[in-house]
């Protein structure tokens, strides 16, 4: 049975957020909310949300952050505190609009950093976090990977692929990632000081060949959070485990949720 999908727009400070919900008819009401990466969007999750809804027996919700996908455009680049700002301002507005009192968070890359920040700031609402390829601070490997991506996006055909997901927002999306992360002011960014406030169970997934961060990222996460943890380093896997090792990730998430949330 395919998952039923519902699209909506949610007003937040600065514009409207595009939201999609998948429901496979499971019996558990609390959803898993997906937070995308630096170039991501709702559409770029492809079939993963529908399959995650089936595997977890929960609704799955994904949204485009402001400036991305089908959400309202942004013009100024994000501040160096954009991860914390998402947790402080935009995610709470979305949760209120969608009447989300309790939820599980699944964040990919910087979306994982945002998920952990949300859990730290809203512990009574966040039931569990799955952080996938999340950055905990800025590593030389992170900067080298972004520098390499910056060069690759000079190729017109590579840049044009962003238009499929972001349309005329593509230049802003790329600059919001590359220019902010490579700025000298961002070198000291870290979520480590917030991790001690994460009380819920955390599953940290990381590919051993992740081009944007070493295994020290997930190890730092599980070392500092206060709730139960599970660390999964996936062999022969890069930065996008939910695409590269989809079946394994689905199984890991379903098993983790069942163990800690009983469903």
Short mmCIF file of N, CA, C and O in Angstrom, two decimals, residues 19-92:
data_model
loop_
_atom_site.label_atom_id
_atom_site.label_comp_id
_atom_site.label_asym_id
_atom_site.label_seq_id
_atom_site.Cartn_x
_atom_site.Cartn_y
_atom_site.Cartn_z
N UNK A 19 5.20 22.23 3.26
CA UNK A 19 5.22 21.04 4.10
C UNK A 19 4.54 19.90 3.36
O UNK A 19 3.49 20.09 2.73
N UNK A 20 5.11 18.70 3.45
CA UNK A 20 4.46 17.50 2.91
C UNK A 20 4.40 16.45 4.01
O UNK A 20 5.36 16.25 4.75
N UNK A 21 3.24 15.78 4.07
CA UNK A 21 3.03 14.70 5.05
C UNK A 21 2.76 13.40 4.30
O UNK A 21 1.96 13.37 3.35
N UNK A 22 3.41 12.31 4.73
CA UNK A 22 3.16 10.98 4.22
C UNK A 22 2.51 10.15 5.34
O UNK A 22 2.96 10.20 6.49
N UNK A 23 1.49 9.40 5.00
CA UNK A 23 0.83 8.56 5.99
C UNK A 23 0.51 7.22 5.36
O UNK A 23 -0.28 7.14 4.41
N UNK A 24 1.13 6.18 5.88
CA UNK A 24 0.95 4.83 5.33
C UNK A 24 -0.16 4.08 6.05
O UNK A 24 -0.34 2.87 5.82
N UNK A 25 -0.89 4.76 6.93
CA UNK A 25 -1.97 4.10 7.64
C UNK A 25 -1.55 3.43 8.92
O UNK A 25 -2.27 2.59 9.46
N UNK A 26 -0.37 3.80 9.44
CA UNK A 26 0.11 3.22 10.70
C UNK A 26 -0.73 3.68 11.88
O UNK A 26 -1.53 4.61 11.79
N UNK A 27 -0.52 3.02 13.00
CA UNK A 27 -1.35 3.27 14.18
C UNK A 27 -0.75 4.26 15.17
O UNK A 27 -1.40 4.60 16.15
N UNK A 28 0.49 4.69 14.94
CA UNK A 28 1.16 5.58 15.89
C UNK A 28 0.99 7.02 15.42
O UNK A 28 1.38 7.36 14.29
N UNK A 29 0.43 7.91 16.25
CA UNK A 29 0.13 9.26 15.77
C UNK A 29 1.32 10.21 15.70
O UNK A 29 1.35 11.11 14.87
N UNK A 30 2.30 10.03 16.61
CA UNK A 30 3.40 11.00 16.64
C UNK A 30 4.29 10.83 15.41
O UNK A 30 4.79 9.73 15.15
N UNK A 31 4.52 11.89 14.66
CA UNK A 31 5.24 11.76 13.38
C UNK A 31 6.74 11.78 13.52
O UNK A 31 7.29 12.18 14.56
N UNK A 32 7.40 11.35 12.46
CA UNK A 32 8.82 11.60 12.27
C UNK A 32 8.93 12.82 11.37
O UNK A 32 8.34 12.86 10.29
N UNK A 33 9.68 13.83 11.80
CA UNK A 33 9.87 15.04 11.02
C UNK A 33 11.27 15.04 10.43
O UNK A 33 12.26 14.88 11.17
N UNK A 34 11.35 15.22 9.11
CA UNK A 34 12.62 15.22 8.40
C UNK A 34 13.15 16.64 8.24
O UNK A 34 12.41 17.54 7.84
N UNK A 35 14.43 16.82 8.53
CA UNK A 35 15.10 18.12 8.34
C UNK A 35 16.21 17.92 7.31
O UNK A 35 17.12 17.11 7.52
N UNK A 36 16.12 18.68 6.22
CA UNK A 36 17.00 18.42 5.07
C UNK A 36 18.38 19.06 5.22
O UNK A 36 18.63 19.90 6.11
N UNK A 37 19.26 18.71 4.30
CA UNK A 37 20.65 19.17 4.30
C UNK A 37 20.78 20.54 3.65
O UNK A 37 19.78 21.20 3.34
N UNK A 38 22.02 20.97 3.42
CA UNK A 38 22.28 22.34 2.97
C UNK A 38 21.82 22.65 1.56
O UNK A 38 21.62 23.82 1.21
N UNK A 39 21.68 21.64 0.71
CA UNK A 39 21.17 21.84 -0.64
C UNK A 39 19.82 21.15 -0.83
O UNK A 39 19.32 21.06 -1.95
N UNK A 40 19.22 20.69 0.25
CA UNK A 40 18.09 19.80 0.17
C UNK A 40 16.73 20.46 0.02
O UNK A 40 16.60 21.69 0.04
N UNK A 41 15.72 19.61 -0.11
CA UNK A 41 14.33 20.05 -0.22
C UNK A 41 13.43 18.86 0.05
O UNK A 41 13.90 17.71 0.12
N UNK A 42 12.14 19.10 0.15
CA UNK A 42 11.19 18.02 0.32
C UNK A 42 11.31 17.00 -0.83
O UNK A 42 11.37 15.79 -0.61
N UNK A 43 11.34 17.50 -2.05
CA UNK A 43 11.37 16.61 -3.20
C UNK A 43 12.64 15.76 -3.25
O UNK A 43 12.63 14.63 -3.77
N UNK A 44 13.72 16.26 -2.71
CA UNK A 44 14.99 15.54 -2.79
C UNK A 44 15.08 14.36 -1.83
O UNK A 44 16.03 13.57 -1.91
N UNK A 45 14.09 14.20 -0.96
CA UNK A 45 14.02 12.98 -0.15
C UNK A 45 13.55 11.79 -0.99
O UNK A 45 13.65 10.64 -0.57
N UNK A 46 13.00 12.06 -2.19
CA UNK A 46 12.52 11.02 -3.11
C UNK A 46 11.53 10.09 -2.40
O UNK A 46 10.58 10.56 -1.80
N UNK A 47 11.74 8.77 -2.48
CA UNK A 47 10.76 7.84 -1.91
C UNK A 47 11.07 7.45 -0.47
O UNK A 47 10.35 6.66 0.14
N UNK A 48 12.12 8.02 0.10
CA UNK A 48 12.51 7.65 1.46
C UNK A 48 11.41 7.96 2.49
O UNK A 48 11.14 7.10 3.36
N UNK A 49 10.75 9.12 2.47
CA UNK A 49 9.72 9.37 3.48
C UNK A 49 8.57 8.37 3.45
O UNK A 49 8.09 7.94 4.51
N UNK A 50 8.11 8.01 2.26
CA UNK A 50 7.01 7.04 2.16
C UNK A 50 7.43 5.69 2.74
O UNK A 50 6.66 5.04 3.47
N UNK A 51 8.65 5.27 2.43
CA UNK A 51 9.12 3.99 2.95
C UNK A 51 9.38 4.05 4.45
O UNK A 51 9.17 3.08 5.18
N UNK A 52 9.82 5.22 4.93
CA UNK A 52 10.03 5.39 6.37
C UNK A 52 8.70 5.35 7.12
O UNK A 52 8.61 4.79 8.21
N UNK A 53 7.66 5.92 6.52
CA UNK A 53 6.34 5.87 7.14
C UNK A 53 5.87 4.42 7.29
O UNK A 53 5.32 4.03 8.33
N UNK A 54 6.09 3.63 6.27
CA UNK A 54 5.70 2.21 6.34
C UNK A 54 6.53 1.46 7.38
O UNK A 54 6.00 0.69 8.18
N UNK A 55 7.84 1.69 7.37
CA UNK A 55 8.73 0.95 8.27
C UNK A 55 8.48 1.30 9.73
O UNK A 55 8.64 0.44 10.61
N UNK A 56 8.10 2.53 10.00
CA UNK A 56 7.93 2.99 11.39
C UNK A 56 6.50 2.97 11.87
O UNK A 56 6.25 3.16 13.06
N UNK A 57 5.54 2.77 10.95
CA UNK A 57 4.11 2.83 11.25
C UNK A 57 3.71 4.20 11.80
O UNK A 57 2.80 4.31 12.61
N UNK A 58 4.41 5.25 11.34
CA UNK A 58 4.14 6.62 11.77
C UNK A 58 3.98 7.52 10.56
O UNK A 58 4.54 7.25 9.49
N UNK A 59 3.25 8.63 10.73
CA UNK A 59 3.30 9.66 9.69
C UNK A 59 4.72 10.22 9.59
O UNK A 59 5.46 10.23 10.58
N UNK A 60 5.08 10.69 8.41
CA UNK A 60 6.36 11.35 8.20
C UNK A 60 6.09 12.72 7.60
O UNK A 60 5.25 12.86 6.70
N UNK A 61 6.76 13.73 8.11
CA UNK A 61 6.59 15.11 7.66
C UNK A 61 7.94 15.65 7.23
O UNK A 61 8.95 15.44 7.91
N UNK A 62 7.98 16.35 6.10
CA UNK A 62 9.18 17.05 5.67
C UNK A 62 8.81 18.46 5.26
O UNK A 62 7.68 18.71 4.82
N UNK A 63 9.74 19.39 5.40
CA UNK A 63 9.47 20.77 5.00
C UNK A 63 10.70 21.38 4.35
O UNK A 63 11.83 20.98 4.61
N UNK A 64 10.44 22.34 3.45
CA UNK A 64 11.50 23.14 2.84
C UNK A 64 11.77 24.33 3.75
O UNK A 64 10.86 25.12 4.04
N UNK A 65 13.00 24.51 4.20
CA UNK A 65 13.32 25.71 4.97
C UNK A 65 13.13 26.95 4.10
O UNK A 65 13.14 26.87 2.86
N UNK A 66 12.97 28.10 4.73
CA UNK A 66 12.84 29.34 3.98
C UNK A 66 14.02 29.49 3.02
O UNK A 66 15.18 29.30 3.41
N UNK A 67 13.73 29.81 1.76
CA UNK A 67 14.76 29.97 0.74
C UNK A 67 14.98 28.73 -0.10
O UNK A 67 15.69 28.78 -1.10
N UNK A 68 14.37 27.59 0.29
CA UNK A 68 14.60 26.32 -0.38
C UNK A 68 13.31 25.81 -1.03
O UNK A 68 12.21 26.09 -0.56
N UNK A 69 13.48 25.01 -2.09
CA UNK A 69 12.37 24.30 -2.67
C UNK A 69 11.17 25.18 -2.99
O UNK A 69 11.27 26.16 -3.71
N UNK A 70 10.01 24.81 -2.42
CA UNK A 70 8.76 25.51 -2.69
C UNK A 70 8.39 26.52 -1.59
O UNK A 70 7.29 27.06 -1.61
N UNK A 71 9.30 26.76 -0.67
CA UNK A 71 9.05 27.77 0.36
C UNK A 71 9.40 29.16 -0.14
O UNK A 71 9.97 29.33 -1.21
N UNK A 72 9.03 30.17 0.63
CA UNK A 72 9.29 31.55 0.24
C UNK A 72 10.79 31.80 0.07
O UNK A 72 11.60 31.21 0.79
N UNK A 73 11.14 32.67 -0.86
CA UNK A 73 12.57 32.96 -1.06
C UNK A 73 13.15 33.79 0.07
O UNK A 73 12.43 34.46 0.82
N UNK A 74 14.47 33.72 0.18
CA UNK A 74 15.23 34.61 1.06
C UNK A 74 16.24 35.35 0.19
O UNK A 74 16.62 34.86 -0.87
N UNK A 75 16.69 36.48 0.67
CA UNK A 75 17.62 37.29 -0.12
C UNK A 75 18.94 37.50 0.60
O UNK A 75 20.00 37.37 0.00
N UNK A 76 18.90 37.82 1.87
CA UNK A 76 20.14 37.91 2.65
C UNK A 76 20.61 36.50 3.00
O UNK A 76 19.80 35.59 3.21
N UNK A 77 21.92 36.31 3.06
CA UNK A 77 22.46 35.01 3.45
C UNK A 77 22.15 34.74 4.93
O UNK A 77 22.02 35.67 5.72
N UNK A 78 22.06 33.47 5.31
CA UNK A 78 21.83 33.16 6.73
C UNK A 78 22.98 33.68 7.59
O UNK A 78 24.12 33.82 7.13
N UNK A 79 22.68 33.92 8.84
CA UNK A 79 23.73 34.30 9.79
C UNK A 79 24.53 33.07 10.17
O UNK A 79 24.15 31.93 9.87
N UNK A 80 25.63 33.27 10.87
CA UNK A 80 26.43 32.14 11.32
C UNK A 80 25.73 31.36 12.42
O UNK A 80 26.20 30.28 12.81
N UNK A 81 24.63 31.85 12.92
CA UNK A 81 23.84 31.17 13.95
C UNK A 81 22.58 30.52 13.36
O UNK A 81 21.63 30.24 14.08
N UNK A 82 22.59 30.24 12.05
CA UNK A 82 21.36 29.78 11.39
C UNK A 82 20.86 28.44 11.92
O UNK A 82 19.66 28.17 11.90
N UNK A 83 21.76 27.57 12.37
CA UNK A 83 21.32 26.28 12.91
C UNK A 83 20.50 26.49 14.18
O UNK A 83 19.40 25.94 14.32
N UNK A 84 21.01 27.28 15.08
CA UNK A 84 20.29 27.57 16.32
C UNK A 84 19.01 28.34 16.04
O UNK A 84 17.97 28.10 16.68
N UNK A 85 19.05 29.26 15.07
CA UNK A 85 17.85 30.04 14.74
C UNK A 85 16.73 29.16 14.21
O UNK A 85 15.56 29.42 14.48
N UNK A 86 17.06 28.12 13.45
CA UNK A 86 16.03 27.20 12.99
C UNK A 86 15.32 26.54 14.17
O UNK A 86 14.10 26.38 14.17
N UNK A 87 16.11 26.17 15.17
CA UNK A 87 15.54 25.53 16.36
C UNK A 87 14.77 26.50 17.23
O UNK A 87 13.79 26.12 17.89
N UNK A 88 15.19 27.75 17.24
CA UNK A 88 14.55 28.74 18.11
C UNK A 88 13.29 29.34 17.50
O UNK A 88 12.33 29.62 18.22
N UNK A 89 13.30 29.55 16.18
CA UNK A 89 12.25 30.36 15.55
C UNK A 89 11.37 29.55 14.60
O UNK A 89 10.15 29.46 14.79
N UNK A 90 11.96 28.97 13.58
CA UNK A 90 11.15 28.41 12.49
C UNK A 90 10.54 27.05 12.83
O UNK A 90 9.36 26.83 12.56
N UNK A 91 11.33 26.15 13.41
CA UNK A 91 10.74 24.86 13.73
C UNK A 91 9.60 24.99 14.74
O UNK A 91 8.55 24.36 14.55
N UNK A 92 9.74 25.76 15.80
CA UNK A 92 8.60 25.92 16.72
C UNK A 92 7.36 26.48 16.04
O UNK A 92 6.24 26.08 16.37
#
